[in-house]
CSV table of C-alpha atoms in Angstrom, one decimal:
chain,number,residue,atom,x,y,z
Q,1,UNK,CA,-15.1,-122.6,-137.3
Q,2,UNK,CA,-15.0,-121.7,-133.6
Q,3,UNK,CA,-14.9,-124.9,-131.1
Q,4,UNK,CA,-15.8,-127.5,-133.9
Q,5,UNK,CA,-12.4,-126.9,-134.9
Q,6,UNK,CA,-10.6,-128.7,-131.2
Q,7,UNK,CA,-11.8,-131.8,-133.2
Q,8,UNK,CA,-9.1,-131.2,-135.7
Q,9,UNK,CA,-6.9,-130.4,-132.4
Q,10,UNK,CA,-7.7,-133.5,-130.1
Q,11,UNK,CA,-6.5,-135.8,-133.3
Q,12,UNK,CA,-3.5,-133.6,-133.1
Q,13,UNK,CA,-2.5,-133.8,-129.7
Q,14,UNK,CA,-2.8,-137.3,-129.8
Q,15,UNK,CA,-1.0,-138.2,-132.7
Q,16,UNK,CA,1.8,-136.0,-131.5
Q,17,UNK,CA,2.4,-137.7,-128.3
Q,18,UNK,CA,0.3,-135.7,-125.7
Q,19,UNK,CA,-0.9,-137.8,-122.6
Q,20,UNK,CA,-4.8,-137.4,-122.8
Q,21,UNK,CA,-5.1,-138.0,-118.9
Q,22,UNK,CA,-2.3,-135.1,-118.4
Q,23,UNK,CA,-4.5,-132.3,-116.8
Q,24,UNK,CA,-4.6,-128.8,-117.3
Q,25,UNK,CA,-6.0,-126.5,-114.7
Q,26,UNK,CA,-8.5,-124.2,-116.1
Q,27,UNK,CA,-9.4,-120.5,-114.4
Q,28,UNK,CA,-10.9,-119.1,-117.1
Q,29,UNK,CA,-8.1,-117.4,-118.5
Q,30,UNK,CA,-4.8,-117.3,-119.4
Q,31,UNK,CA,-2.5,-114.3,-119.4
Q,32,UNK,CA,0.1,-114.1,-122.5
Q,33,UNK,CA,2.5,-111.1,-122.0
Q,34,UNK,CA,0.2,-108.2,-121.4
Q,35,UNK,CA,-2.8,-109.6,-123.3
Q,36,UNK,CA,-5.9,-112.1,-121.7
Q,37,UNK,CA,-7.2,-115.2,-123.5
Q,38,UNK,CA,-9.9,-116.0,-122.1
Q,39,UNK,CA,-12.1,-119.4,-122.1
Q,40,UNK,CA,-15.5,-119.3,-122.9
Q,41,UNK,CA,-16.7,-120.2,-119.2
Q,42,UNK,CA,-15.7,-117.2,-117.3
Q,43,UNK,CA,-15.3,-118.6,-114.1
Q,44,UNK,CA,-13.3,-121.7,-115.6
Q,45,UNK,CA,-13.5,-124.9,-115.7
Q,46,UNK,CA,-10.9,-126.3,-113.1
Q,47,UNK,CA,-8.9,-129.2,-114.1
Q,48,UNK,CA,-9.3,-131.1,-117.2
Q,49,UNK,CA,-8.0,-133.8,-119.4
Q,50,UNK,CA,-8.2,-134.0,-123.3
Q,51,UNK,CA,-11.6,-136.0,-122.9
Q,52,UNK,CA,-13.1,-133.5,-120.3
Q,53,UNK,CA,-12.5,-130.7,-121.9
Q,54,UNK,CA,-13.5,-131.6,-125.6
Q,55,UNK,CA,-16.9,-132.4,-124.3
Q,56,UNK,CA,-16.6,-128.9,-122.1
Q,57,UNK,CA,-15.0,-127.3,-124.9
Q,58,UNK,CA,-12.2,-125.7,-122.6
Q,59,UNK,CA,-10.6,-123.1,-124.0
Q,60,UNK,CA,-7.5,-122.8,-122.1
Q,61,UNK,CA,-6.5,-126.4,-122.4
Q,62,UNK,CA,-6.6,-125.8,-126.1
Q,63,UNK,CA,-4.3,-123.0,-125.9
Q,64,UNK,CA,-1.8,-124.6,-123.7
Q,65,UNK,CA,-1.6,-127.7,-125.4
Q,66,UNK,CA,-1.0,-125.9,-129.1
Q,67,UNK,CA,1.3,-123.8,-127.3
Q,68,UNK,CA,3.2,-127.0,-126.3
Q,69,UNK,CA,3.0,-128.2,-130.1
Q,70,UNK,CA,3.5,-124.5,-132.2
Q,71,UNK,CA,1.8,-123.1,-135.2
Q,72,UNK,CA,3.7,-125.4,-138.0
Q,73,UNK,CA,2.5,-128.8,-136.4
Q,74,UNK,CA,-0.8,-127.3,-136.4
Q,75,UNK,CA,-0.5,-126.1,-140.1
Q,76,UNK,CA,0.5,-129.6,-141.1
Q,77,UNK,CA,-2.0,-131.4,-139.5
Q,78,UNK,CA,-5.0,-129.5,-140.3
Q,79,UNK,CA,-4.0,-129.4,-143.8
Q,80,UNK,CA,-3.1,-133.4,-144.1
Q,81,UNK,CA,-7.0,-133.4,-142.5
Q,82,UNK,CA,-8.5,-132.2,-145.4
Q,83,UNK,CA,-8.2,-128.0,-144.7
Q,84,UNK,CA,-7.4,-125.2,-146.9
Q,85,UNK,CA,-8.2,-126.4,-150.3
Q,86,UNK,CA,-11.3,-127.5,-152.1
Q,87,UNK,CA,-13.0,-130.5,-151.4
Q,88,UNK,CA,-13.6,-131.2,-154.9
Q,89,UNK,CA,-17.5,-131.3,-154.4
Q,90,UNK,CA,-19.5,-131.0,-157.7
Q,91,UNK,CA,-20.2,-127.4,-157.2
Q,92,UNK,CA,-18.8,-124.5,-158.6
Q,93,UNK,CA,-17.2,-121.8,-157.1
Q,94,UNK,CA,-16.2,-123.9,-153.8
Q,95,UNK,CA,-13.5,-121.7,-151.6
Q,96,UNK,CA,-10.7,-123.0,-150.1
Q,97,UNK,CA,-10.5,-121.9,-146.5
Q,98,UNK,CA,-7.6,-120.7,-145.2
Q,99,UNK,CA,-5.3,-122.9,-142.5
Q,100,UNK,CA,-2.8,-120.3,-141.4
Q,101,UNK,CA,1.0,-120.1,-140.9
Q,102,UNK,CA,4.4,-118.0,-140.3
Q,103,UNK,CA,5.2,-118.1,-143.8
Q,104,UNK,CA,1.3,-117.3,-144.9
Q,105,UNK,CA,1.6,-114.1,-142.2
Q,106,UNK,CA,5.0,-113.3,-143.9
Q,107,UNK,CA,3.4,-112.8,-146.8
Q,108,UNK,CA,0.0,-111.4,-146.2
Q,109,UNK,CA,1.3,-109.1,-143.8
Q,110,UNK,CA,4.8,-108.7,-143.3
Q,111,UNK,CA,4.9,-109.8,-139.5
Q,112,UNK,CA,6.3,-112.7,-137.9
Q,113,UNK,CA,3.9,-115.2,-136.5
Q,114,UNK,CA,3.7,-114.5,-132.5
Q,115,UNK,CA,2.4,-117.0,-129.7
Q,116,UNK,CA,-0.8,-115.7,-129.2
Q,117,UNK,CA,-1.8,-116.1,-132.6
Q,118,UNK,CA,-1.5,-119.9,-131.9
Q,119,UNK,CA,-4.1,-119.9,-129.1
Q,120,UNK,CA,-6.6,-117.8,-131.4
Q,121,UNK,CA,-5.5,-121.0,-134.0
Q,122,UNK,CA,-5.9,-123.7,-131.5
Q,123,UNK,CA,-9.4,-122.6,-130.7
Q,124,UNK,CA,-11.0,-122.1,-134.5
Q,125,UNK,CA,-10.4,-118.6,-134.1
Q,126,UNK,CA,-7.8,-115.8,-136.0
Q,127,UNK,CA,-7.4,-116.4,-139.4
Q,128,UNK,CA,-8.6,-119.8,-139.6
Q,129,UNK,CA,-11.0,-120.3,-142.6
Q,130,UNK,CA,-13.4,-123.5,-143.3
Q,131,UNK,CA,-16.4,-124.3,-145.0
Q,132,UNK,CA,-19.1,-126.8,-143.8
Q,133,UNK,CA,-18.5,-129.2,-146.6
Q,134,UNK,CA,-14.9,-129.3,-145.2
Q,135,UNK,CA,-15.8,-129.9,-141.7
Q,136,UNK,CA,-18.6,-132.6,-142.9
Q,137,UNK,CA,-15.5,-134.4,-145.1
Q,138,UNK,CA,-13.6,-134.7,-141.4
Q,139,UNK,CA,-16.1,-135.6,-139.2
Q,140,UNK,CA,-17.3,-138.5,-142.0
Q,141,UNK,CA,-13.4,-139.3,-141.7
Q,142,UNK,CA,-13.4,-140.0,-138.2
Q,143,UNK,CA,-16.2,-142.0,-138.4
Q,144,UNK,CA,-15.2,-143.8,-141.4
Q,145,UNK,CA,-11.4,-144.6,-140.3
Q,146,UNK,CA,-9.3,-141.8,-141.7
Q,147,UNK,CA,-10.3,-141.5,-145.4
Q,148,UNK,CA,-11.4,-138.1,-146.5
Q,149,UNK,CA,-14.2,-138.9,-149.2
Q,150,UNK,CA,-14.9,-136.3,-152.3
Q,151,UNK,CA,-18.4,-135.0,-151.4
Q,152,UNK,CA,-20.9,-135.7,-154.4
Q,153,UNK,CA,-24.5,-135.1,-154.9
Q,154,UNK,CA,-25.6,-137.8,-156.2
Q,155,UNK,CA,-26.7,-141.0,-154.2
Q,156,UNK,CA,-25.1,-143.3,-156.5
Q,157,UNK,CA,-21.8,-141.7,-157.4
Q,158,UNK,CA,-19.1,-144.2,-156.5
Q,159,UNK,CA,-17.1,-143.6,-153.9
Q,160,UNK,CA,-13.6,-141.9,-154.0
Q,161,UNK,CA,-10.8,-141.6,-151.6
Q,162,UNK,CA,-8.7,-138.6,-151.7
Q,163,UNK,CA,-6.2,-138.9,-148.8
Q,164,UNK,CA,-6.4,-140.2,-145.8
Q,165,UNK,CA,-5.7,-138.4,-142.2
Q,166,UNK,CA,-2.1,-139.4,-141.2
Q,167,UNK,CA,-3.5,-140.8,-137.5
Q,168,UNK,CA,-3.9,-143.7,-135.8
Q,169,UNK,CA,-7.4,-146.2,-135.4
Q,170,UNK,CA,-7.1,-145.0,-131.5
Q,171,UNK,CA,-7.4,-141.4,-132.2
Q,172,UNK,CA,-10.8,-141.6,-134.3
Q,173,UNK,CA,-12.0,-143.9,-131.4
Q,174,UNK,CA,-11.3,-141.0,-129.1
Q,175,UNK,CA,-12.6,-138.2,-130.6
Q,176,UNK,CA,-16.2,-140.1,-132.3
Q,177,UNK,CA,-16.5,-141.0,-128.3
Q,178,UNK,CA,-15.9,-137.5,-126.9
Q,179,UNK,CA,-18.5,-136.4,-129.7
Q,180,UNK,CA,-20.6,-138.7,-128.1
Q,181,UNK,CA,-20.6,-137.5,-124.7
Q,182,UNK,CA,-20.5,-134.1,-125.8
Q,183,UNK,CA,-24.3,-135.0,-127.2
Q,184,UNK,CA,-24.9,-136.3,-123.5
Q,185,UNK,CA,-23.5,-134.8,-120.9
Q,186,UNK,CA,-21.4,-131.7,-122.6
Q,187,UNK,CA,-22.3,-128.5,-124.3
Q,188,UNK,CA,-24.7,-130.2,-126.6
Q,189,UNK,CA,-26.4,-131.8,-123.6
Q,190,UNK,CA,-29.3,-130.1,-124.5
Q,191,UNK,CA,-29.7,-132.0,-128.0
Q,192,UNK,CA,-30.0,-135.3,-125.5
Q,193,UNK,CA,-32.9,-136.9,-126.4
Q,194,UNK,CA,-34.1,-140.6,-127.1
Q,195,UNK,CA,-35.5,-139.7,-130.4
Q,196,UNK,CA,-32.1,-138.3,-131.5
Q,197,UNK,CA,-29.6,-140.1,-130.7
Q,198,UNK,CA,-26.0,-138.7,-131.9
Q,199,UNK,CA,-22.6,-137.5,-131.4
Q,200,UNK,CA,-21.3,-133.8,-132.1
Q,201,UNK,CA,-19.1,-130.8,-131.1
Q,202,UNK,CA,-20.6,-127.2,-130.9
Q,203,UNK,CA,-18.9,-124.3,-132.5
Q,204,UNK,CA,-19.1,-120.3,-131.5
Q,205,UNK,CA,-17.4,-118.1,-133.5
Q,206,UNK,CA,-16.9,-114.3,-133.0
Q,207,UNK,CA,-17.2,-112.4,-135.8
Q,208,UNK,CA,-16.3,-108.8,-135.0
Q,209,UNK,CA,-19.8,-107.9,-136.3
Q,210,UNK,CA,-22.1,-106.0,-134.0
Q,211,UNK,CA,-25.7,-104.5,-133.6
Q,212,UNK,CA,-26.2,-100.9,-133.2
Q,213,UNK,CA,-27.0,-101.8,-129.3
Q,214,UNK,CA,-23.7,-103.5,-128.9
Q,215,UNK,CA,-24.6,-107.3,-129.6
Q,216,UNK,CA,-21.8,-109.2,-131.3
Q,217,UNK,CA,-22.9,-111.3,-134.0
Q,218,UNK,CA,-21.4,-114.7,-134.1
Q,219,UNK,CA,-21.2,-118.3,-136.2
Q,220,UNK,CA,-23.2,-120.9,-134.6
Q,221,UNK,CA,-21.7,-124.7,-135.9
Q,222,UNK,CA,-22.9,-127.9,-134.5
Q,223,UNK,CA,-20.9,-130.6,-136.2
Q,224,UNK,CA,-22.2,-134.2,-136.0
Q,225,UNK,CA,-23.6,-137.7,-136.2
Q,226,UNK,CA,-26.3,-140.1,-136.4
Q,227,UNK,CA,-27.2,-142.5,-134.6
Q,228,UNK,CA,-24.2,-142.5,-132.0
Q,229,UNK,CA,-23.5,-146.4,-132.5
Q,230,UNK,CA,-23.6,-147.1,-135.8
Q,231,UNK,CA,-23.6,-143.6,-137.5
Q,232,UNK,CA,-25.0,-143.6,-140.9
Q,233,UNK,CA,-25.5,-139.5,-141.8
Q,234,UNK,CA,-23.1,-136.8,-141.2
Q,235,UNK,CA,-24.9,-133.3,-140.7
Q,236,UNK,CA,-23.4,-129.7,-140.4
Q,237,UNK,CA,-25.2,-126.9,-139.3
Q,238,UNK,CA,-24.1,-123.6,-139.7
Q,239,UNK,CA,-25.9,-120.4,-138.6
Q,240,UNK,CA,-24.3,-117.4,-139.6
Q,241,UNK,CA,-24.6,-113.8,-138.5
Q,242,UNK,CA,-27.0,-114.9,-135.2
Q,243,UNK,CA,-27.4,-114.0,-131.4
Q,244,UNK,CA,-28.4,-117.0,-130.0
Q,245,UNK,CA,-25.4,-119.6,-128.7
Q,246,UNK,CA,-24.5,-122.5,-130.3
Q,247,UNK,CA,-27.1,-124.6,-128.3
Q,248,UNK,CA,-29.8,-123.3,-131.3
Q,249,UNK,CA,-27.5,-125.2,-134.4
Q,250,UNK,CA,-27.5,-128.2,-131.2
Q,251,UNK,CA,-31.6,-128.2,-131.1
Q,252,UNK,CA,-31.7,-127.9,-135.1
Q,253,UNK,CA,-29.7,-130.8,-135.6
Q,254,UNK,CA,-31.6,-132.9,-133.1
Q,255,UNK,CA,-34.6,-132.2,-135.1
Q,256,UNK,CA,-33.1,-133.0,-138.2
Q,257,UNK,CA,-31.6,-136.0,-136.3
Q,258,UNK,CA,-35.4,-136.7,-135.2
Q,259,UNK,CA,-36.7,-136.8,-139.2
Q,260,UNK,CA,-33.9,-139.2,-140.4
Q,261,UNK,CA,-35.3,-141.6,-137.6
Q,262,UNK,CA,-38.5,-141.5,-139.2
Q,263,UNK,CA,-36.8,-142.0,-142.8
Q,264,UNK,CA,-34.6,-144.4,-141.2
């Protein structure tokens, strides 16, 4: 899932106790025994708070913070939000995703977990698995109040509540917002425009694929709203295999944010 997945994070931190005003000092990397993380803005992004650096998507605040927390209360959150299994979604041959732990590793490989698999977690990276329905179930959650709804095609299918996400009214509030000044003044500034107005997080994921000339192809998400008040559509979009950044998902979703204004 790349960055669309510190949504899952934010909720995270703040449900388990993490100051959102506490600042984190970002220089564009941090250094974990003899191996580099790096953020995604090479010269860093100097200090940041929760809000700050969910619009900038900051990399090393992620890693520090999940650090702080460790793998298991990441496991349990993200799968109490809806991750690694079926949405239920009447469609056959839906996968499951994968939300990774120690005893998952154990198994799959016969390693322990280590630390800086956690930031490689934290940051929608590693093993970590989702689909787009998945991701459109959780965003429509946060905007809904916590309930994760089973996706159906049909316009008129009642609607049914499988779980709920075990956070508090406040957390939503803080994240939809974020998503909202992510769409205006963060990485998806360049979706800000009056005939599309919205909320949403970008997402670039590495994919260890490359071209014969070097060039990495990656997964470009943008995962959002629409309108940013009173949002009535959820929308996902998912580019896979591509060169481009995550600012050309951004510019598709405005323009599909621009056609439900005229169907609106």
């Amino acid at each position: 899932p790349g960055s669309v997945w510190k949504l899952v994070m934010a909720a995270l931190f703040l449900e388990r106790g993490i100051n959102p005003r506490e600042t984190v000092f970002c220089p564009g990397q941090v250094k974990l025994g003899n191996q580099i993380f790096r953020c995604w803005k090479r010269g860093g992004h100097g200090a940041m708070n929760m809000e700050s650096a969910l619009i900038n998507s900051c990399d090393v605040y992620f890693y520090l913070m999940a650090e702080r927390l460790g793998i298991d209360k990441l496991e349990e959150f993200a799968k109490a939000s809806g991750f690694g299994k079926p949405t239920g979604i009447d469609l056959p041959h839906e996968k499951s995703g994968l939300v990774p732990s120690r005893e998952w590793k154990k198994r799959r490989f016969g390693r322990p977990w280590v630390r800086g698999e956690t930031y490689n977690v934290s940051i929608g990276q590693g093993y970590t698995l989702v689909t787009p329905v998945q991701v459109a179930v959780y965003v429509a959650a946060m905007l809904n109040g916590g309930d994760l709804l089973k996706p159906q095609l049909l316009d008129d299918a009642p609607r049914v509540v499988q779980s709920h996400i075990p956070a508090r009214p406040e957390t939503f509030k803080f994240v939809v917002d974020a998503m909202r000044k992510t769409a205006g003044v963060g990485t998806a500034r360049v979706v800000g425009r009056k005939d599309a107005d919205m909320g949403g997080k970008t997402g670039t994921a590495q994919t260890g694929q490359f071209d014969a000339d070097g060039t990495e192809r990656k997964n470009l998400w943008f995962a959002g709203f629409y309108p940013a008040e009173k949002p009535r559509w959820t929308v996902i979009v998912l580019q896979d295999g591509q060169t481009e950044t995550a600012y050309s998902s951004a510019a598709i979703f405005a323009r599909l944010c621009a056609m439900l204004r005229i169907l609106a």
